[in-house]
Every structure is written in structure tokens, then in C-alpha cells.
Short mmCIF file of C-alpha atoms in Angstrom, two decimals:
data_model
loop_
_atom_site.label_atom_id
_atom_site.label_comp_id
_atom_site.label_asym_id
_atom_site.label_seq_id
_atom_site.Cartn_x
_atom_site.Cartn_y
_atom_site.Cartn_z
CA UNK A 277 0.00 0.00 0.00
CA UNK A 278 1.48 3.43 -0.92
CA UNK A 279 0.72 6.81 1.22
CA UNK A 280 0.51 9.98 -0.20
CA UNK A 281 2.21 12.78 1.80
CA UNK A 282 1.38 16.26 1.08
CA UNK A 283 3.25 18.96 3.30
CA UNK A 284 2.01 22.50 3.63
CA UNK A 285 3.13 24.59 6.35
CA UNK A 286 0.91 28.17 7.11
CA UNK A 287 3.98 29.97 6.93
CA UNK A 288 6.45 31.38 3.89
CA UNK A 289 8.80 33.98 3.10
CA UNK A 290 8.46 34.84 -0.52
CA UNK A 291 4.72 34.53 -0.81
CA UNK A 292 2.30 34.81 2.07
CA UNK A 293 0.28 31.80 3.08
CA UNK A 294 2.20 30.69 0.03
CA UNK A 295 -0.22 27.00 0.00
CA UNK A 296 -3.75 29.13 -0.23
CA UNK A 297 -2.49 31.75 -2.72
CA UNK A 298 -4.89 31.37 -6.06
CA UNK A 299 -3.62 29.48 -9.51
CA UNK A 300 -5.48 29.94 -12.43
CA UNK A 301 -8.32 30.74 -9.88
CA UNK A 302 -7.70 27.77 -7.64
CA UNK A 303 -5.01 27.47 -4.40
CA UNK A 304 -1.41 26.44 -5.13
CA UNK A 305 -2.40 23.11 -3.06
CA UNK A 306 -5.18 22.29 -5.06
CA UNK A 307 -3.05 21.38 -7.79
CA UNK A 308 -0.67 18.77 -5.91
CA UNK A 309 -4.05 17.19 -4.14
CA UNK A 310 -6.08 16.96 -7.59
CA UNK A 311 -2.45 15.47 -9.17
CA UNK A 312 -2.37 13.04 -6.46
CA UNK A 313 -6.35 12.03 -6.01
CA UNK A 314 -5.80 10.98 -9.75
CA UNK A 315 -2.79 9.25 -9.23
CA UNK A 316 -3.40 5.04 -10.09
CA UNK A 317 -0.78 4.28 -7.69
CA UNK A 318 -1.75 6.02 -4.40
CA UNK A 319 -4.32 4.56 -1.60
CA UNK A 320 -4.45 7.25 0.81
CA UNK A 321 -3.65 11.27 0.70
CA UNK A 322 -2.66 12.76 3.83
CA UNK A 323 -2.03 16.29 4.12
CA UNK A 324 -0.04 17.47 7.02
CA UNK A 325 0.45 21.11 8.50
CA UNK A 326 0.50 23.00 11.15
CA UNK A 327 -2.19 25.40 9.92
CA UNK A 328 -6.09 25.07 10.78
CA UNK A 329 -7.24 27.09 7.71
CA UNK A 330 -4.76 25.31 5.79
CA UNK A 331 -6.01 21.81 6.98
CA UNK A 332 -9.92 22.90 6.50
CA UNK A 333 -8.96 22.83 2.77
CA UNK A 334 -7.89 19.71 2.64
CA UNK A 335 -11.03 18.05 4.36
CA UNK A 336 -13.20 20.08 1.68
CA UNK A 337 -11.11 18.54 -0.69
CA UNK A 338 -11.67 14.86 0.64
CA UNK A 339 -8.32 14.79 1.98
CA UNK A 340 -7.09 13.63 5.62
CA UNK A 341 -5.31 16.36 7.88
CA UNK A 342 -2.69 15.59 10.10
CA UNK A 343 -2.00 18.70 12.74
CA UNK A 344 1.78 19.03 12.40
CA UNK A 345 3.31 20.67 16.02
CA UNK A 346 4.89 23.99 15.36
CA UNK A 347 8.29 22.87 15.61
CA UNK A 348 8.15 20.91 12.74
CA UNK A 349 6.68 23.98 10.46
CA UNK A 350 9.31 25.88 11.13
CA UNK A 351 12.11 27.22 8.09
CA UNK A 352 14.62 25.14 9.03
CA UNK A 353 12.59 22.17 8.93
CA UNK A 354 13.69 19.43 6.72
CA UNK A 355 11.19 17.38 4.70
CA UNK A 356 12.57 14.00 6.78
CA UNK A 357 11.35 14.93 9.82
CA UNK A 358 8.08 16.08 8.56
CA UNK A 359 7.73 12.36 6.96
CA UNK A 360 9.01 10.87 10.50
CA UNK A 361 6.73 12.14 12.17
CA UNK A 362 3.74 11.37 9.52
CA UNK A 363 4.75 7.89 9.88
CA UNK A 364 4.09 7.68 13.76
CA UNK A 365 0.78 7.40 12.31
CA UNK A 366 1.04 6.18 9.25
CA UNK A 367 3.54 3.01 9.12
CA UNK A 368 1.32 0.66 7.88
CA UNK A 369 2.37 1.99 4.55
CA UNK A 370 4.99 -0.08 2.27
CA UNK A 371 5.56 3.17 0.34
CA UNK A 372 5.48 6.83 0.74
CA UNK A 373 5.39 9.76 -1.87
CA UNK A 374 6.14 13.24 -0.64
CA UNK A 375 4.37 15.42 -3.05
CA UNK A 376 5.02 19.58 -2.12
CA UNK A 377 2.37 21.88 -3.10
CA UNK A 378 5.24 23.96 -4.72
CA UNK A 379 5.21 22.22 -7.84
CA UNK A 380 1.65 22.27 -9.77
CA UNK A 381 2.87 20.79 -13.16
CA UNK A 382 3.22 17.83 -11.64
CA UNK A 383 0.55 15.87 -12.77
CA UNK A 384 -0.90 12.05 -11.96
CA UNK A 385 0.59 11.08 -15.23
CA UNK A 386 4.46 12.01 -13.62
CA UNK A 387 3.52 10.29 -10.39
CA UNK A 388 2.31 7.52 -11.70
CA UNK A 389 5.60 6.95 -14.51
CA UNK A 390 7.96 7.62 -10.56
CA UNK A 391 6.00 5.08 -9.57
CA UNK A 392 6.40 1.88 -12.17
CA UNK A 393 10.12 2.89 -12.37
CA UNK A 394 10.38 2.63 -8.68
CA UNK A 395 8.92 -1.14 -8.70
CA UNK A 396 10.38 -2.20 -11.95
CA UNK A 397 13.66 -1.06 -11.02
CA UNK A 398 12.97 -2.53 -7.14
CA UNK A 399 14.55 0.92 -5.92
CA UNK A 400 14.83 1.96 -2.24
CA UNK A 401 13.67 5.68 -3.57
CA UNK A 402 13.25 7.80 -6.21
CA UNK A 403 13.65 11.34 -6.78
CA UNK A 404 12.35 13.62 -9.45
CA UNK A 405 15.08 15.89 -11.32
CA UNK A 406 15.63 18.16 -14.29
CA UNK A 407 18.82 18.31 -16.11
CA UNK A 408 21.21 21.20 -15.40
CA UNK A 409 24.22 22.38 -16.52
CA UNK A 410 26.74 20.54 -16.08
CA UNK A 411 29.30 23.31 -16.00
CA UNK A 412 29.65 23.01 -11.83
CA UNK A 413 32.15 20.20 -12.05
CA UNK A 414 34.09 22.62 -13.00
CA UNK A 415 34.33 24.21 -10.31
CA UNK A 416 36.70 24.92 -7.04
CA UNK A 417 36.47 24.28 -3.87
CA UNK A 418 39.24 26.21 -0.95
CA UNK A 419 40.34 24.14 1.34
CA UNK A 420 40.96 25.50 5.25
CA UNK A 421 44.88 26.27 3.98
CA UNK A 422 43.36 28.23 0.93
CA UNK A 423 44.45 25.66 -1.83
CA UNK A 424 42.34 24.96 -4.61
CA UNK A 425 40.71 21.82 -5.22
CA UNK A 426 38.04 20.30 -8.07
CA UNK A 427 34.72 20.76 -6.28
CA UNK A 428 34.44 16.67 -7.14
CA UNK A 429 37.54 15.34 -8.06
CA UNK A 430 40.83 17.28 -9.77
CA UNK A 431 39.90 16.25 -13.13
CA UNK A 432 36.69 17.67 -13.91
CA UNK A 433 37.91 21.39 -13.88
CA UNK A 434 40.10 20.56 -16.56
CA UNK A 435 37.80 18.48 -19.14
CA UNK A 436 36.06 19.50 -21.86
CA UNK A 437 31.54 19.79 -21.28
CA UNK A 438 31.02 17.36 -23.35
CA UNK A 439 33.11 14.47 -21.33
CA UNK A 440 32.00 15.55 -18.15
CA UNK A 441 29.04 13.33 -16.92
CA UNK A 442 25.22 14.34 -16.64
CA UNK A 443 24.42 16.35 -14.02
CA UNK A 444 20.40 16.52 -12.61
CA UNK A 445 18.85 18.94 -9.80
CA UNK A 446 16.32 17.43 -7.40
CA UNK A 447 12.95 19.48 -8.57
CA UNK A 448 11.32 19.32 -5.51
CA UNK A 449 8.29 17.97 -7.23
CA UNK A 450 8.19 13.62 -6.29
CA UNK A 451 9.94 11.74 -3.70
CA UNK A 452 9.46 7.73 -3.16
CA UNK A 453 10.33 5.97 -0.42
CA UNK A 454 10.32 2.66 0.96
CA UNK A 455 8.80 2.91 4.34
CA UNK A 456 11.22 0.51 6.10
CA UNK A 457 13.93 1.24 4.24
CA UNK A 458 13.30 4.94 5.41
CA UNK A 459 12.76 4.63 9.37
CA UNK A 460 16.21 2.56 9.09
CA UNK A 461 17.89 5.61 7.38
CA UNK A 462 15.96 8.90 7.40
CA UNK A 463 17.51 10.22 4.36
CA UNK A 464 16.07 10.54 0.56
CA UNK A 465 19.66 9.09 -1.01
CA UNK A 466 18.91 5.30 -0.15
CA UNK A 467 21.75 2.62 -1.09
CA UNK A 468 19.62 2.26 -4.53
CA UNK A 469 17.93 5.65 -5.30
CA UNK A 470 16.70 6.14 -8.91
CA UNK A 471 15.81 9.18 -10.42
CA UNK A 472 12.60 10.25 -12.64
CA UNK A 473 13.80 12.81 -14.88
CA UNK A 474 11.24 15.65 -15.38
CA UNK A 475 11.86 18.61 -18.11
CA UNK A 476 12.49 21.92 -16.98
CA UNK A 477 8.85 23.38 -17.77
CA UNK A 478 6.78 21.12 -15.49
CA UNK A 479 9.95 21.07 -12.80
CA UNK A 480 8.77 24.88 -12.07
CA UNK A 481 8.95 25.45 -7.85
CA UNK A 482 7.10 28.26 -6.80
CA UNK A 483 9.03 30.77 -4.73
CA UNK A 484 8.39 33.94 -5.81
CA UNK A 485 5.45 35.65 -7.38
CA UNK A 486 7.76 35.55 -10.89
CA UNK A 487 7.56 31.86 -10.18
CA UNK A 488 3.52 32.32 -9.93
CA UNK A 489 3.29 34.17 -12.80
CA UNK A 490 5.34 32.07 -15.22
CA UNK A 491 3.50 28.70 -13.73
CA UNK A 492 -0.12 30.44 -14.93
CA UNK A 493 1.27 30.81 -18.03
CA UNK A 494 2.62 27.34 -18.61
CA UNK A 495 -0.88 25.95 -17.03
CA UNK A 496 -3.05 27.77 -19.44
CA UNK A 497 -1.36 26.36 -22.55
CA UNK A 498 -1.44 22.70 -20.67
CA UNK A 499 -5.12 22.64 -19.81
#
């Protein structure tokens, strides 16, 4: 059985109430909950914050709240402790998928391709990426004498682009987990972690109202 986790905290720097503010006429978190109640692969949705108003959405939305304490809605907090906690309550589960309201091109369709190549590939976890540049390897690192060293290795600086290897950028937008394999080792890199490659369009994060803007745009043309 797979759990859905959405997390949506009341709070947010570059946008306020960030998870409420209107898409195309509907909340940010609408998106992620409609992507994931049309998902084939998930049996239960949970939505955890530590906001009331926040969590009132979700019920009229059919989804399950779970009141997240303070402490863990904080900006510091990392997304494994938010899961840890879920899974106090939730541990029945074989598999979890994070899904963050942040990234509304990611549709059922996405989740649902993370989720064959995590069983066909019998992966520990999965992460979704876009491709970036692969220009940072190279890069330098200063060590604590002030020498320079290749940010991975002392090669890299020195190679052409096109014989470095691939690089990819976590998107924020799908995370799979193996439950077990997760309360053993509270981390998203597992010992076999895959990655679902997403293109840079539908990898959008929303930060910033620029990010709001251009993620209108690019959902208009979609729908």
C-alpha cells in the first residue's frame, strides 16, 4: 500500500500563506491534491500542517489532515522529519510519496511513470530531477589552507563539457520511499535511489510571485 504525503506549512517567506495563494483561480495546493487524487498508484492522501485554515482545505477537498506541532513547520525544517513524524501514524504503509504543493505541473501522469520505475527497477527511492548544466564540475572548492581543489575530483575542472558526466537537480516535485527502508535511514539518497527525470517546464517550484506568474502561463497552454 502506498501513502501519499502532502506537506504545507501556514507559513512562507516569498509569498504569504504561500499553500492558499490562487492558480489559475484555484489554491497552489489544489493542484498537488487533484495530481495526487488521480494518481493510479496512491491509496491514501494525507495532508499534514501546522495550519487550521490550511487543513480545513484539505477536508473540503476529501483529503485527511494531520495537525503538524509547530516545531516541525518551522524554516529550518527538513522534509525527513516532517515524513518521520507522519509515519508515527502512518507506518502501515509499504511506500510513501512526498508530493510539495510547490510544484503544480506535476501531474498524476508524472507520479504515476515515478512510480512503475520505482517497482520495476525494485529501488529503495526515487527522486524527481531536471537536467542542469553541467558546468559546476568545473568548479573549485578552498580548502581550510586556501588551496584549490576540483569541487568533485581534480579532473573535472580541466575536461572538456562534453566528457564531463550528466548532471540533474532534485525538482522538488516527487519523492518515493520505501517505508522501512526509510525509518532505518531517514535520508532521501537510499543505497539504490533512482531518479525520474522531469523537463524543466513542469519542474517549475514556486518561490516567488515571478515563479507564480510564469507557472499560470505554462498551465493555461497545458489545460
Amino acid at each position: 500500500m502506498t501513502l501519499a504525503l502532502i506537506p504545507a506549512r501556514g507559513g512562507s517567506k516569498g509569498i504569504k500563506k504561500k499553500n492558499l495563494v490562487l492558480l489559475l483561480g484555484k489554491p497552489l495546493l489544489y493542484h498537488t491534491i487533484n495530481a495526487a487524487k488521480n494518481s493510479k498508484c496512491i491509496d491514501k492522501i494525507v495532508l499534514s500542517s501546522d495550519c487550521d485554515e490550511i487543513l480545513r482545505y484539505g477536508e473540503s477537498q476529501g483529503i485527511e489532515p494531520l495537525k503538524r506541532p509547530k516545531k516541525l513547520a518551522l524554516d529550518d525544517t527538513t522534509s525527513d522529519k516532517v515524513i518521520l513524524h507522519s509515519l508515527q501514524f502512518y507506518k502501515k504503509y509499504d511506500n510513501i510519496i512526498l508530493l510539495q504543493p510547490t510544484s503544480p505541473l506535476r501531474t498524476a501522469l508524472h507520479i504515476d511513470e515515478a512510480f512503475e520505475l520505482f517497482k520495476r527497477e525494485k529501488a529503495d527511492s526515487i527522486i524527481s530531477v531536471c537536467e542542469c548544466d553541467n558546468k559546476i564540475l568545473k568548479a573549485f572548492i578552498s580548502d581550510k589552507k586556501g588551496h584549490l581543489k576540483g569541487i568533485c575530483n581534480d579532473d573535472y575542472p580541466f575536461m572538456s563539457r562534453q566528457n564531463l558526466p550528466k548532471t540533474f537537480m532534485s525538482n522538488g516535485a516527487i519523492y518515493i520511499l520505501k517505508t522501512k527502508k526509510f525509518l532505518k535511514n531517514p535520508h532521501f539518497l537510499q543505497k539504490k535511489t533512482k531518479y525520474y527525470l522531469m523537463d524543466e517546464k513542469t519542474s517549475i517550484d514556486i518561490d516567488t510571485l515571478e515563479d507564480l506568474k510564469r507557472a499560470e502561463v505554462l498551465l493555461k497552454i497545458t489545460q
